[in-house]
Coordinates of C-alpha atoms in Angstrom, one line a residue:
M1 CA -22.4 19.0 12.8
P2 CA -20.5 16.1 11.1
E3 CA -19.2 13.4 13.3
K4 CA -15.6 13.9 14.4
K5 CA -13.4 11.0 13.2
E6 CA -10.9 9.2 15.4
I7 CA -7.6 9.6 13.7
A8 CA -5.5 6.4 13.7
N9 CA -2.4 7.8 12.0
Y10 CA -1.1 10.4 9.5
G11 CA 2.0 10.9 7.4
G12 CA 3.4 13.1 4.7
E13 CA 0.7 12.4 2.2
S14 CA -2.0 10.4 3.9
K15 CA -4.4 10.5 6.8
I16 CA -6.0 7.5 8.4
F17 CA -9.1 7.4 10.6
F18 CA -11.6 4.8 11.9
Q19 CA -15.0 4.6 10.4
K20 CA -18.2 2.5 10.8
T21 CA -19.4 1.4 7.4
P22 CA -21.9 -1.1 5.8
F23 CA -19.0 -3.0 4.2
A24 CA -18.0 -4.9 7.4
E25 CA -19.3 -5.7 10.9
E26 CA -16.2 -4.3 12.6
N27 CA -14.9 -0.8 12.3
L28 CA -12.7 -0.2 9.2
V29 CA -9.8 2.1 8.6
V30 CA -10.2 4.8 5.9
R31 CA -6.9 5.9 4.4
V32 CA -7.1 9.2 2.5
Q33 CA -4.0 9.6 0.4
A34 CA -3.2 12.7 -1.7
F35 CA -0.7 12.3 -4.6
D36 CA -1.0 15.8 -6.0
R37 CA -1.9 19.3 -4.7
G38 CA -4.7 19.2 -7.3
L39 CA -6.6 17.2 -4.7
F40 CA -7.1 20.4 -2.8
S41 CA -8.9 22.0 -5.8
K42 CA -12.4 23.2 -5.4
P43 CA -14.9 20.3 -5.0
Y44 CA -16.6 20.9 -8.4
E45 CA -13.2 20.5 -10.2
L46 CA -12.8 16.9 -9.1
R47 CA -14.4 13.6 -10.2
V48 CA -14.4 10.4 -8.3
Y49 CA -14.7 6.7 -9.3
I50 CA -15.7 4.2 -6.6
H51 CA -14.6 0.6 -6.9
F52 CA -15.5 -2.5 -4.8
G53 CA -13.1 -5.3 -4.2
E54 CA -15.8 -8.0 -4.3
D55 CA -16.2 -7.2 -8.0
Y56 CA -12.8 -8.5 -8.9
P57 CA -11.3 -12.1 -8.8
S58 CA -8.0 -12.8 -7.1
A59 CA -4.7 -12.4 -9.0
E60 CA -2.6 -15.6 -9.0
N61 CA 0.1 -15.3 -11.7
D62 CA 1.2 -12.4 -13.8
E63 CA 1.6 -14.6 -16.9
T64 CA -1.9 -16.0 -16.9
D65 CA -4.1 -13.6 -14.9
P66 CA -6.9 -11.6 -16.6
E67 CA -6.7 -7.9 -16.7
K68 CA -9.6 -7.5 -14.2
C69 CA -8.1 -9.0 -11.0
I70 CA -6.6 -7.7 -7.8
P71 CA -4.1 -8.9 -5.1
R72 CA -5.7 -11.1 -2.5
N73 CA -3.5 -13.1 -0.1
P74 CA -3.5 -13.9 3.6
Y75 CA -0.5 -11.6 4.1
I76 CA -1.6 -8.6 2.0
I77 CA -4.0 -6.0 3.4
E78 CA -7.5 -6.3 1.8
H79 CA -8.9 -3.2 0.1
F80 CA -12.7 -3.5 0.4
V81 CA -13.5 -0.2 -1.4
N82 CA -11.2 2.3 -3.2
V83 CA -12.1 5.7 -4.5
E84 CA -10.0 7.2 -7.3
I85 CA -9.9 11.0 -7.5
F86 CA -9.2 12.8 -10.8
H87 CA -9.4 16.4 -12.0
K88 CA -12.6 16.9 -14.1
K89 CA -10.5 18.0 -17.1
D90 CA -8.5 14.8 -17.1
N91 CA -10.8 13.0 -19.5
K92 CA -8.4 10.2 -20.2
M93 CA -7.9 9.6 -16.5
L94 CA -4.1 9.7 -16.8
D95 CA -3.2 11.3 -13.5
C96 CA -4.9 10.0 -10.3
L97 CA -4.8 12.8 -7.7
G98 CA -5.4 10.5 -4.7
W99 CA -7.2 7.5 -3.1
V100 CA -9.7 7.0 -0.4
T101 CA -9.3 3.4 0.7
F102 CA -11.4 1.3 3.1
M103 CA -9.5 -1.6 4.7
P104 CA -9.5 -3.7 7.9
K105 CA -8.6 -2.1 11.2
A106 CA -5.3 -3.5 12.5
E107 CA -4.3 -3.8 16.1
C108 CA -0.9 -2.2 15.5
D109 CA 2.0 -2.2 13.1
L110 CA 5.3 -4.2 13.3
W111 CA 7.3 -1.1 14.0
D112 CA 5.6 -0.7 17.4
I113 CA 5.9 -4.4 18.3
L114 CA 9.7 -4.6 17.5
K115 CA 10.5 -1.2 19.1
E116 CA 8.9 -2.3 22.3
N117 CA 10.6 -5.7 22.1
R118 CA 7.3 -7.6 22.6
L119 CA 8.3 -10.7 20.6
S120 CA 10.6 -13.6 21.4
W121 CA 12.7 -15.1 18.6
E122 CA 10.2 -17.8 17.6
P123 CA 7.3 -15.4 16.8
R124 CA 9.6 -13.2 14.9
K125 CA 10.7 -16.0 12.7
I126 CA 7.0 -16.9 12.0
I127 CA 6.1 -13.3 11.1
L128 CA 9.2 -12.9 8.9
K129 CA 8.4 -16.1 7.0
K130 CA 4.8 -15.0 6.4
Y131 CA 6.1 -11.6 5.2
Y132 CA 8.4 -13.3 2.7
D133 CA 5.4 -15.4 1.6
G134 CA 3.4 -12.2 1.0
F135 CA 6.2 -10.5 -0.7
G136 CA 6.8 -13.5 -2.9
Y137 CA 3.1 -13.5 -3.9
L138 CA 3.4 -9.8 -5.0
R139 CA 6.3 -10.7 -7.2
R140 CA 4.4 -13.7 -8.7
I141 CA 1.5 -11.5 -9.7
G142 CA 4.0 -8.9 -11.2
L143 CA 3.7 -6.2 -8.6
R144 CA 7.1 -4.7 -7.5
Y145 CA 6.7 -3.4 -4.0
Y146 CA 9.4 -1.0 -2.7
D147 CA 8.1 0.6 0.5
R148 CA 9.4 -2.2 2.7
K149 CA 9.6 -1.1 6.3
P150 CA 8.1 -2.3 9.6
A151 CA 5.5 0.5 9.7
N152 CA 4.0 -0.9 6.5
I153 CA 3.4 -4.4 8.0
L154 CA 0.2 -4.3 10.0
M155 CA -0.8 -6.9 12.5
H156 CA -4.4 -8.0 12.1
H157 CA -5.7 -10.8 14.3
G158 CA -2.2 -11.9 14.8
E159 CA -1.3 -12.1 11.1
P160 CA 1.1 -9.7 9.3
K161 CA -0.4 -7.7 6.4
I162 CA 1.6 -5.8 3.9
C163 CA 0.1 -2.4 3.3
D164 CA 0.7 1.0 1.6
F165 CA 1.1 0.6 -2.1
G166 CA 2.1 4.1 -2.9
L167 CA 5.6 2.8 -4.0
A168 CA 4.8 0.0 -6.3
C169 CA 5.2 -0.6 -10.1
M170 CA 4.5 -3.2 -12.8
S171 CA 6.1 -3.7 -16.2
K172 CA 2.5 -4.0 -17.6
P173 CA 0.2 -2.1 -15.2
K174 CA -3.2 -3.7 -14.7
E175 CA -6.1 -1.3 -14.6
A176 CA -7.8 -3.2 -11.7
F177 CA -4.7 -2.9 -9.5
Q178 CA -4.9 0.9 -10.1
Q179 CA -8.6 1.1 -9.5
M180 CA -8.4 -0.7 -6.1
G181 CA -5.4 1.2 -4.7
Y182 CA -2.6 -1.3 -5.2
L183 CA -0.8 0.6 -8.0
R184 CA -0.6 4.3 -8.7
K185 CA -1.7 5.8 -12.0
G186 CA 0.1 8.8 -13.3
A187 CA 1.7 10.3 -16.4
K188 CA 3.2 13.5 -15.2
F189 CA 6.6 12.2 -14.0
Q190 CA 8.5 9.3 -15.6
S191 CA 12.0 8.1 -14.8
E192 CA 14.6 6.9 -17.2
M193 CA 15.0 3.4 -18.6
G194 CA 11.3 2.6 -18.1
R195 CA 11.6 2.2 -14.4
S196 CA 8.8 4.6 -13.6
L197 CA 6.5 3.9 -10.7
G198 CA 3.8 5.6 -12.7
A199 CA 3.4 8.2 -10.0
G200 CA 1.6 11.5 -10.1
T201 CA 4.4 13.1 -8.0
P202 CA 8.1 13.5 -8.8
G203 CA 9.3 12.2 -5.4
F204 CA 8.1 8.7 -6.1
C205 CA 9.2 8.0 -9.6
S206 CA 12.5 6.1 -9.1
T207 CA 13.4 3.4 -6.7
C208 CA 17.0 4.5 -6.5
Q209 CA 15.8 7.5 -4.5
L210 CA 14.9 5.1 -1.7
F211 CA 17.8 2.6 -1.7
D212 CA 21.3 2.5 -3.0
G213 CA 21.4 1.1 -6.6
W214 CA 18.8 -1.1 -8.2
N215 CA 19.3 -4.2 -6.1
T216 CA 15.8 -4.9 -4.8
M217 CA 17.0 -7.5 -2.3
I218 CA 18.9 -4.8 -0.3
P219 CA 15.7 -3.5 1.5
I220 CA 14.6 -7.1 2.2
F221 CA 17.9 -7.6 4.0
R222 CA 17.6 -4.3 5.9
L223 CA 14.0 -5.2 6.9
T224 CA 15.2 -8.6 8.1
V225 CA 17.7 -6.9 10.4
F226 CA 14.8 -5.3 12.3
F227 CA 13.4 -8.8 12.9
I228 CA 16.5 -10.4 14.3
F229 CA 18.0 -7.6 16.5
D230 CA 17.0 -6.4 19.9
W231 CA 16.5 -2.7 19.5
P232 CA 17.6 -1.4 22.9
S233 CA 20.8 -3.4 23.0
G234 CA 21.6 -3.9 19.3
T235 CA 22.3 -7.6 19.9
V236 CA 20.9 -10.6 18.1

């Protein structure tokens, strides 16, 4: 019988479990993310493409970076391996149905830390600054990241790591970002005014569905509130 996997977490479209692999000495997390119900087709109707992070150089600046580069920063979760899943009839590979991503195993996410009020003000300021540094890096390489919430900030060896790139877009999408699970690839659903997230599902094709208006600083402000307030009392 196949080995039963220890489930770390699961959400609306993803399931995460621990796995021993040859890619690292410590256990990794495997994140299986389905973008489309086509992922539940019969096995022979699917095709997969496996990509290894070590094959790509680091992205530094959107204006000068080559096409074949990927995000790599101390405050961004590293994707060691990513598997893209397509339907076998999608010869042009326009609509990715899902990802299987191998990444480091984190101790917890920031949601749990803040909810349990484990941090004093000084550590909170340090984590918040590092998060801003990571977010600034993503903007510098041209990746617009919208899923900003404490649950998407993992703590790995004491350092915050931004994760979950299901809600991200670029004005000029890079193929390597898509291959390594940092940017969705899809053509089925496009929003108006060129603001598409390039998603394969209709629920993730417009940022205004997540936050009021197009002001991308609003979610940054809301996330900052989680850092500076004490949850049980609601006081600073």
